[in-house]
Each structure stands twice: as C-alpha cells, then as structure tokens.
Coordinates of C-alpha atoms in Angstrom, one line a residue:
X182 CA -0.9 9.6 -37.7
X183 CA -4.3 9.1 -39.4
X184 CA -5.4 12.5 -38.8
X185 CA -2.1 14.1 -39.7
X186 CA -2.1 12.0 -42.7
X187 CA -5.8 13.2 -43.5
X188 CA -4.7 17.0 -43.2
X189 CA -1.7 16.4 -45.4
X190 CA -3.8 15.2 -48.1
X191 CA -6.1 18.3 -47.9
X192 CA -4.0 20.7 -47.9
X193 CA -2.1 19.0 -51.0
X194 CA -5.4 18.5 -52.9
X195 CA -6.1 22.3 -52.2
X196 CA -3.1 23.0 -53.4
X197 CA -4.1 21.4 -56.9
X198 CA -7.3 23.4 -57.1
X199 CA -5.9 26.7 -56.8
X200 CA -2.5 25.7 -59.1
X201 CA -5.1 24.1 -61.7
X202 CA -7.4 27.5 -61.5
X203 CA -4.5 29.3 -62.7
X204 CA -4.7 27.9 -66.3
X205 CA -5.8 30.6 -68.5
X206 CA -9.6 30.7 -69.6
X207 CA -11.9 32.3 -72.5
X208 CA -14.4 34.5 -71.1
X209 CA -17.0 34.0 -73.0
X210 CA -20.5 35.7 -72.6
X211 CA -22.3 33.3 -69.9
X212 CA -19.1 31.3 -69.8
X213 CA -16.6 32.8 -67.5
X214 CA -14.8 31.1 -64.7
X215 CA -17.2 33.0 -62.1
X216 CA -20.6 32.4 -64.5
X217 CA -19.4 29.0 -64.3
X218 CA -19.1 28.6 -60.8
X219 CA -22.6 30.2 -59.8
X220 CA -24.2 28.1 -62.0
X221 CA -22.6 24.6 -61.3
X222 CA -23.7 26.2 -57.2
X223 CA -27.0 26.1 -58.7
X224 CA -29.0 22.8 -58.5
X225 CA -31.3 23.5 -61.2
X226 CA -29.2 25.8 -63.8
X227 CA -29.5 24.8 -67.3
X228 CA -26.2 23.6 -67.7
X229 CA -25.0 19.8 -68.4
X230 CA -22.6 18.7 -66.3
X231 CA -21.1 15.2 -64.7
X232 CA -19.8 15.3 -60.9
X233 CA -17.8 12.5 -59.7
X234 CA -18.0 12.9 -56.1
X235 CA -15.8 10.8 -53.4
X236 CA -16.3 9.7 -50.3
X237 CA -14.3 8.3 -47.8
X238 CA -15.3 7.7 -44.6
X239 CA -13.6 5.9 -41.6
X240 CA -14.5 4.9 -38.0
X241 CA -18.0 3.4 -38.6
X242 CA -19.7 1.6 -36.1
X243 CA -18.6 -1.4 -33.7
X244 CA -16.0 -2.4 -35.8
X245 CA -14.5 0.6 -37.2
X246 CA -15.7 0.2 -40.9
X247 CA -14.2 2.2 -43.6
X248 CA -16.4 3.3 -46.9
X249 CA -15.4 4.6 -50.2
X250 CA -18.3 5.8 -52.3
X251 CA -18.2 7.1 -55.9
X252 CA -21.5 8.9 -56.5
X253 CA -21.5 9.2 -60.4
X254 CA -23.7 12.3 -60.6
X255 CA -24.8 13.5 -64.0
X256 CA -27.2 16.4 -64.2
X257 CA -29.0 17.0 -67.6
X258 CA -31.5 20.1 -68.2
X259 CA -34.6 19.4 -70.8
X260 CA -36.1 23.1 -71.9
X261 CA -40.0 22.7 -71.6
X262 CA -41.0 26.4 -73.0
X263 CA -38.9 29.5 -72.5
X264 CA -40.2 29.8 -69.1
X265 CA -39.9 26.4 -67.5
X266 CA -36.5 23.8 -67.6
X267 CA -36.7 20.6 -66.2
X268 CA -33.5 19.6 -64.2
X269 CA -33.2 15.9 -64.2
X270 CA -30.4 14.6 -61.7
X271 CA -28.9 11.4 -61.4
X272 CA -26.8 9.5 -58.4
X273 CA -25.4 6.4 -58.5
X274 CA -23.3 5.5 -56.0
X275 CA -21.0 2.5 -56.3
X276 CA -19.5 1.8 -53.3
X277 CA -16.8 -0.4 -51.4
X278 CA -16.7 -1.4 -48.0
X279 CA -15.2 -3.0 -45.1
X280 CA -16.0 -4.0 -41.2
X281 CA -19.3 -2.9 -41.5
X282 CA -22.0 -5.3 -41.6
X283 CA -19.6 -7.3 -39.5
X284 CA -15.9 -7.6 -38.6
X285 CA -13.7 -9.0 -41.6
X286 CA -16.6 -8.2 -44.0
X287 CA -16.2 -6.6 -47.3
X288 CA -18.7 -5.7 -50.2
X289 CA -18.2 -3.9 -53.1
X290 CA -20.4 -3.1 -55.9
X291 CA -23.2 -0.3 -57.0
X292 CA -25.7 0.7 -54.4
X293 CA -29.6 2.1 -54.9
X294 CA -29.7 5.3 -57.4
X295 CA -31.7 8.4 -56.7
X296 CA -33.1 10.1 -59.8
X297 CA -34.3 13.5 -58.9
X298 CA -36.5 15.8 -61.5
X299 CA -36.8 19.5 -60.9
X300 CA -39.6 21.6 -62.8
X301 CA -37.7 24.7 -62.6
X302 CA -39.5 28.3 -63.7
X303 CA -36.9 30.9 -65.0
X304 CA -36.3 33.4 -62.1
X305 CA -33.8 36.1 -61.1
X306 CA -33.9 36.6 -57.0
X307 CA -35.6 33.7 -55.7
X308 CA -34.7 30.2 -57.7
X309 CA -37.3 27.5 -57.0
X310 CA -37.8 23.9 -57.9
X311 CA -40.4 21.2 -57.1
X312 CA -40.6 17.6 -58.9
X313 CA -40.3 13.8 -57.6
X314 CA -37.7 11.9 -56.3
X315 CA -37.3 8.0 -57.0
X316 CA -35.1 5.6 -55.2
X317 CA -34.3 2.6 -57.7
X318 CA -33.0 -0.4 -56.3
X319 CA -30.0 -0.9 -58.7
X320 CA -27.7 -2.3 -55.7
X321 CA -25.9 -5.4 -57.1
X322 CA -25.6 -6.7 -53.4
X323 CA -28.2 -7.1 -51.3
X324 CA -26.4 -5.7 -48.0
X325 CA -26.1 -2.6 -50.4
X326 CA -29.4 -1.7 -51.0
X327 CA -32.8 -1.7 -49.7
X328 CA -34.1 -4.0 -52.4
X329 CA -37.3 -1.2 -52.7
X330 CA -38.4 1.3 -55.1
X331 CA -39.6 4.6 -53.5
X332 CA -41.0 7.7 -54.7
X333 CA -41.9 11.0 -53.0
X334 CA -41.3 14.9 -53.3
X335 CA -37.8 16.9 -53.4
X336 CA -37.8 20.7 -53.7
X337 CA -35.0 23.5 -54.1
X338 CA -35.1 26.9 -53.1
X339 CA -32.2 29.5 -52.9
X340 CA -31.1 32.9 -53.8
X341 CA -28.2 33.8 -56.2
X342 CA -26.4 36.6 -56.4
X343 CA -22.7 37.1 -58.3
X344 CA -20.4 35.4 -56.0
X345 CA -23.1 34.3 -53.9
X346 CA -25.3 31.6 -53.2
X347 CA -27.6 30.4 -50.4
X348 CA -30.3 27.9 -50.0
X349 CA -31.5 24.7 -49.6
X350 CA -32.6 21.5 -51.4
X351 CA -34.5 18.8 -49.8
X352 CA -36.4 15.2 -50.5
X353 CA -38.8 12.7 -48.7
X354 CA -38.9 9.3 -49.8
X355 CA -41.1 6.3 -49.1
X356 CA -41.1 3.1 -50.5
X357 CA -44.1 1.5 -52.4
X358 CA -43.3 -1.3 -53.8
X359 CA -40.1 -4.3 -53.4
X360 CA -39.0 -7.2 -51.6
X361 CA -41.5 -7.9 -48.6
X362 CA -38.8 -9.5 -46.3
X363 CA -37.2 -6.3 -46.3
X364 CA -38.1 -3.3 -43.9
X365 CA -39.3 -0.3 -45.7
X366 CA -37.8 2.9 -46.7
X367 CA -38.8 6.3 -45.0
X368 CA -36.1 8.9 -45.6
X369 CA -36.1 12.4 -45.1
X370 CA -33.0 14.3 -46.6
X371 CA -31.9 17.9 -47.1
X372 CA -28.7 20.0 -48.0
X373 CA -28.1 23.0 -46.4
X374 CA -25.4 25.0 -48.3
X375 CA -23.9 28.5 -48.8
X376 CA -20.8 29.2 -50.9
X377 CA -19.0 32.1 -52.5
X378 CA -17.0 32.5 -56.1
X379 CA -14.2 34.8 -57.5
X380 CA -13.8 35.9 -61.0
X381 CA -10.8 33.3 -61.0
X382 CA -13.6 30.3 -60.5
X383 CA -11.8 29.5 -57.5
X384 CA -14.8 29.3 -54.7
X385 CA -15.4 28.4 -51.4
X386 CA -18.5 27.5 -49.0
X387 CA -20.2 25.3 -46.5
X388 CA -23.4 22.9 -46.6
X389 CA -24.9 20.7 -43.7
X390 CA -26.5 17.7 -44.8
X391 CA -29.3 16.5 -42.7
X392 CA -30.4 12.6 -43.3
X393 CA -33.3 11.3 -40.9
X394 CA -34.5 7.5 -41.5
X395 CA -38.4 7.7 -39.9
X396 CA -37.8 3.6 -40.0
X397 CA -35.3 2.9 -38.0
X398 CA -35.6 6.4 -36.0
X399 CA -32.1 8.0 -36.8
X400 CA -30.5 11.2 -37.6
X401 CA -27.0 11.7 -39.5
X402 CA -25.5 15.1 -39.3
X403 CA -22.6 16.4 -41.1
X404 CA -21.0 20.0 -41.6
X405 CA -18.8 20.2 -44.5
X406 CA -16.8 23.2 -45.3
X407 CA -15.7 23.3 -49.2
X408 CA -12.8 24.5 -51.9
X409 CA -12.7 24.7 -55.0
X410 CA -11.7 25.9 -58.6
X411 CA -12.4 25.9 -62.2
X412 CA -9.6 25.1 -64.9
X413 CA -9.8 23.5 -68.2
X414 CA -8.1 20.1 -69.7
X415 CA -7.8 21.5 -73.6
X416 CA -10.7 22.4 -74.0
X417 CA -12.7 20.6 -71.6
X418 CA -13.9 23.0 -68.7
X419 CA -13.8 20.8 -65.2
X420 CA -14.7 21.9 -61.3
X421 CA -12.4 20.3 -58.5
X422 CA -13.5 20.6 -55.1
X423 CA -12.2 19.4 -51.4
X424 CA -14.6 18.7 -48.2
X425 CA -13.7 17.7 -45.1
X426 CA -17.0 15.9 -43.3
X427 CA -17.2 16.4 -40.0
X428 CA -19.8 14.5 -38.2
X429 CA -22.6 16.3 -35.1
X430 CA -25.0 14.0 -34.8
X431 CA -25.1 10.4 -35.5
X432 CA -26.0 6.9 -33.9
X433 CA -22.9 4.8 -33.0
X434 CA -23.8 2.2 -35.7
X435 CA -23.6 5.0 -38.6
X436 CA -21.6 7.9 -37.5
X437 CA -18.6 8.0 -38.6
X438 CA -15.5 9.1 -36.7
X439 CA -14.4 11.6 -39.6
X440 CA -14.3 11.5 -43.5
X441 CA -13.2 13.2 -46.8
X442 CA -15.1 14.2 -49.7
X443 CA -12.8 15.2 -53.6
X444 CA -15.4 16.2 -56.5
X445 CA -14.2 16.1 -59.9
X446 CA -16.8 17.9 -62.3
X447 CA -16.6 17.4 -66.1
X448 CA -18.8 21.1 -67.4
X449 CA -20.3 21.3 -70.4
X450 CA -21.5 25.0 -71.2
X451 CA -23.0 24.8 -74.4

C-alpha cells in the first residue's frame, strides 16, 4: 500500500507540471520557457531565483524513521566586471523527524546551512565555477546539527547546450572550529546530473548524488530521475519538479528504504 500510495502521488504531481506548463507565456528575448529552463539547470547562471525543495524520506535505520526536509534554497548572482559573476547559494534545511535517533523520538526544527559562493567566468561551451563552501551551525537542536563551522572548496563544471545540460558540482568540507565534545565534520559531496528541456519549459533529467563522511567512514548513494515544468502565477514565473530517490548504496543506519523529492522554484528573470 505504501508504495502504491507513493506512485499515485507521482504520477498526480506530474500531472500538475505538465497541466501548469500549459499556461501561456511571453517569450521574451532571454526569457523564454526553454531560456528559462537551461538556466535554472545551470548552477551558476546569473539569474535570481528561490527553490523550495522537499524531501521525504522513509525507512531509515533500526527503527524505520521517516524525514521531511524543506531545503529553503535561494541563489543570488553579484556581477564582479563583465567577465566574472559571483553565484552565491544558500541551503537551509529545516527539518522534521521521527524514529530516528531512537524509537518514539521526534525533533523538529532548522538544521546546519551550507552557503556556497561560485566565482563564475562568462563562458559558452565549458561553464566553470570554483569558490568556498561553509557549513554554519544554525541547527536549533543539537541532534540536528553538528554544532561546527566548516569551510573548504566546491567547484562546478558542465556543458550547456539548448535543451541540454551535463555536468557536475561538487564540495569538501572540514570543520575548524565548534563544540569540542562533538566529533568533527569531514564531508565529501557531489551532484552528478544530466537533464533535457523543450520549448514548452517542460524538462526532464537525472542526477546522482554522492555524500561520503571521511569521519564516520560512510557513503550515501542515490539516483534520482526528474520532471518538470515552467508556468507562471500572474506574472510570477515558477519551476515545479518531481524526483523519486532511489537509494544504491548506503549504511543501514542512514539508507533509506525509498523517498520523494517536489521542488517548487519562485524565478526571477530580471
């Protein structure tokens, strides 16, 4: 029943997309449905925009825990010289969850953020980025967060075409400073993802993410196939998008048995 109930609410959520998608739109030079898509694909395009991504994930560890994140995700570009943007992006997850540090257990509240910043030179076949990552202990419970502050590299590089888009985007962490009673922070994260628009907006794609914690010596796997679309509220241009998250590889304790990612986009192309 679960998993029937799971593939039920895809398919209806798909459904939205593409019904949304249908909405007419002003194409506007640099501002069509499919500009719009290849750029919000993009992890350092100069556009503003504020993702809303959800999580859902069930089955987790002894005690079959189930966790809803929110990652409030806003990306905002700062033009340096008419060569070189930097892409600042923001996650903050805030986060609710149950059977997981132990059976009958339940926390709820915001978790660490991770601000990423992306020096980002203007270029047409291969797009690169390189900046730091920090890991700011904003968790408002303790069984939340890591209680450290951790810095260290992240860099993007892919290869756009129209309709297409390919690459990668990756970060190490460590953490330098925070609470000594807690163990440190050594992560190792990257997104590999690959995904391909219309001139309707509508778009579709796959990414595996990759997260490897050096401390504690374990590797979480996902492959996560994606659809989407682009419609507009008035005159407010928003990107919805469905992921199932299908867990490879994972230790008992964190792998979950399956999960369900919704992103809800708010655009802003000027």
């Amino acid at each position: 029943m679960k998993f029937y109930n799971v593939i039920k609410s895809l398919l209806i959520a798909v459904s939205l997309v593409f019904s949304l998608n249908t909405y007419a739109q002003e194409d506007k030079p640099g501002s069509s449905p499919q500009e719009l898509a290849d750029k919000l694909a993009n992890p350092v395009a100069s556009l503003i925009s504020v993702p809303l991504q959800n999580n859902l994930n069930y089955g987790i560890g002894p005690y079959n825990g189930v966790k809803y994140t929110i990652n409030v995700q806003p990306v905002i570009p700062f033009k340096l010289s008419d060569n070189l943007n930097l892409i600042s992006r923001w996650i903050l997850p805030v986060v609710d969850q149950r059977n997981i540090t132990g059976l009958n257990s339940h926390e709820f509240g915001l978790s660490d953020a991770t601000v990423t910043a992306f020096f980002a030179p203007k270029s047409e076949k291969i797009i690169y980025g390189v900046g730091p990552a920090f890991l700011v202990p904003t968790a408002t419970d303790k069984l939340l967060g890591t209680e450290k502050f951790g810095v260290g590299p992240s860099v993007l590089v892919m290869h756009q075409g129209k309709g297409l888009s390919v690459g990668f985007i990756a970060n190490q962490i460590w953490s330098v400073a925070g609470a000594n009673d807690r163990a440190d922070f050594n992560q190792f994260y990257t997104q590999i993802f690959l995904s391909h628009s219309y001139k309707s907006g509508a778009n579709w794609g796959v990414n595996a993410e990759i997260t490897q914690n050096w401390e504690g010596n374990t590797t979480l796997i996902s492959l996560n196939p994606m659809m989407g679309g682009i419609t507009k509220f008035g005159k407010q241009v928003v990107q919805f998008s469905v992921q199932p998250l299908i867990p490879i590889v994972g230790h008992q304790n964190i792998k979950p048995d399956w999960g369900l990612r919704a992103v809800v986009a708010f655009v802003f192309p000027q």
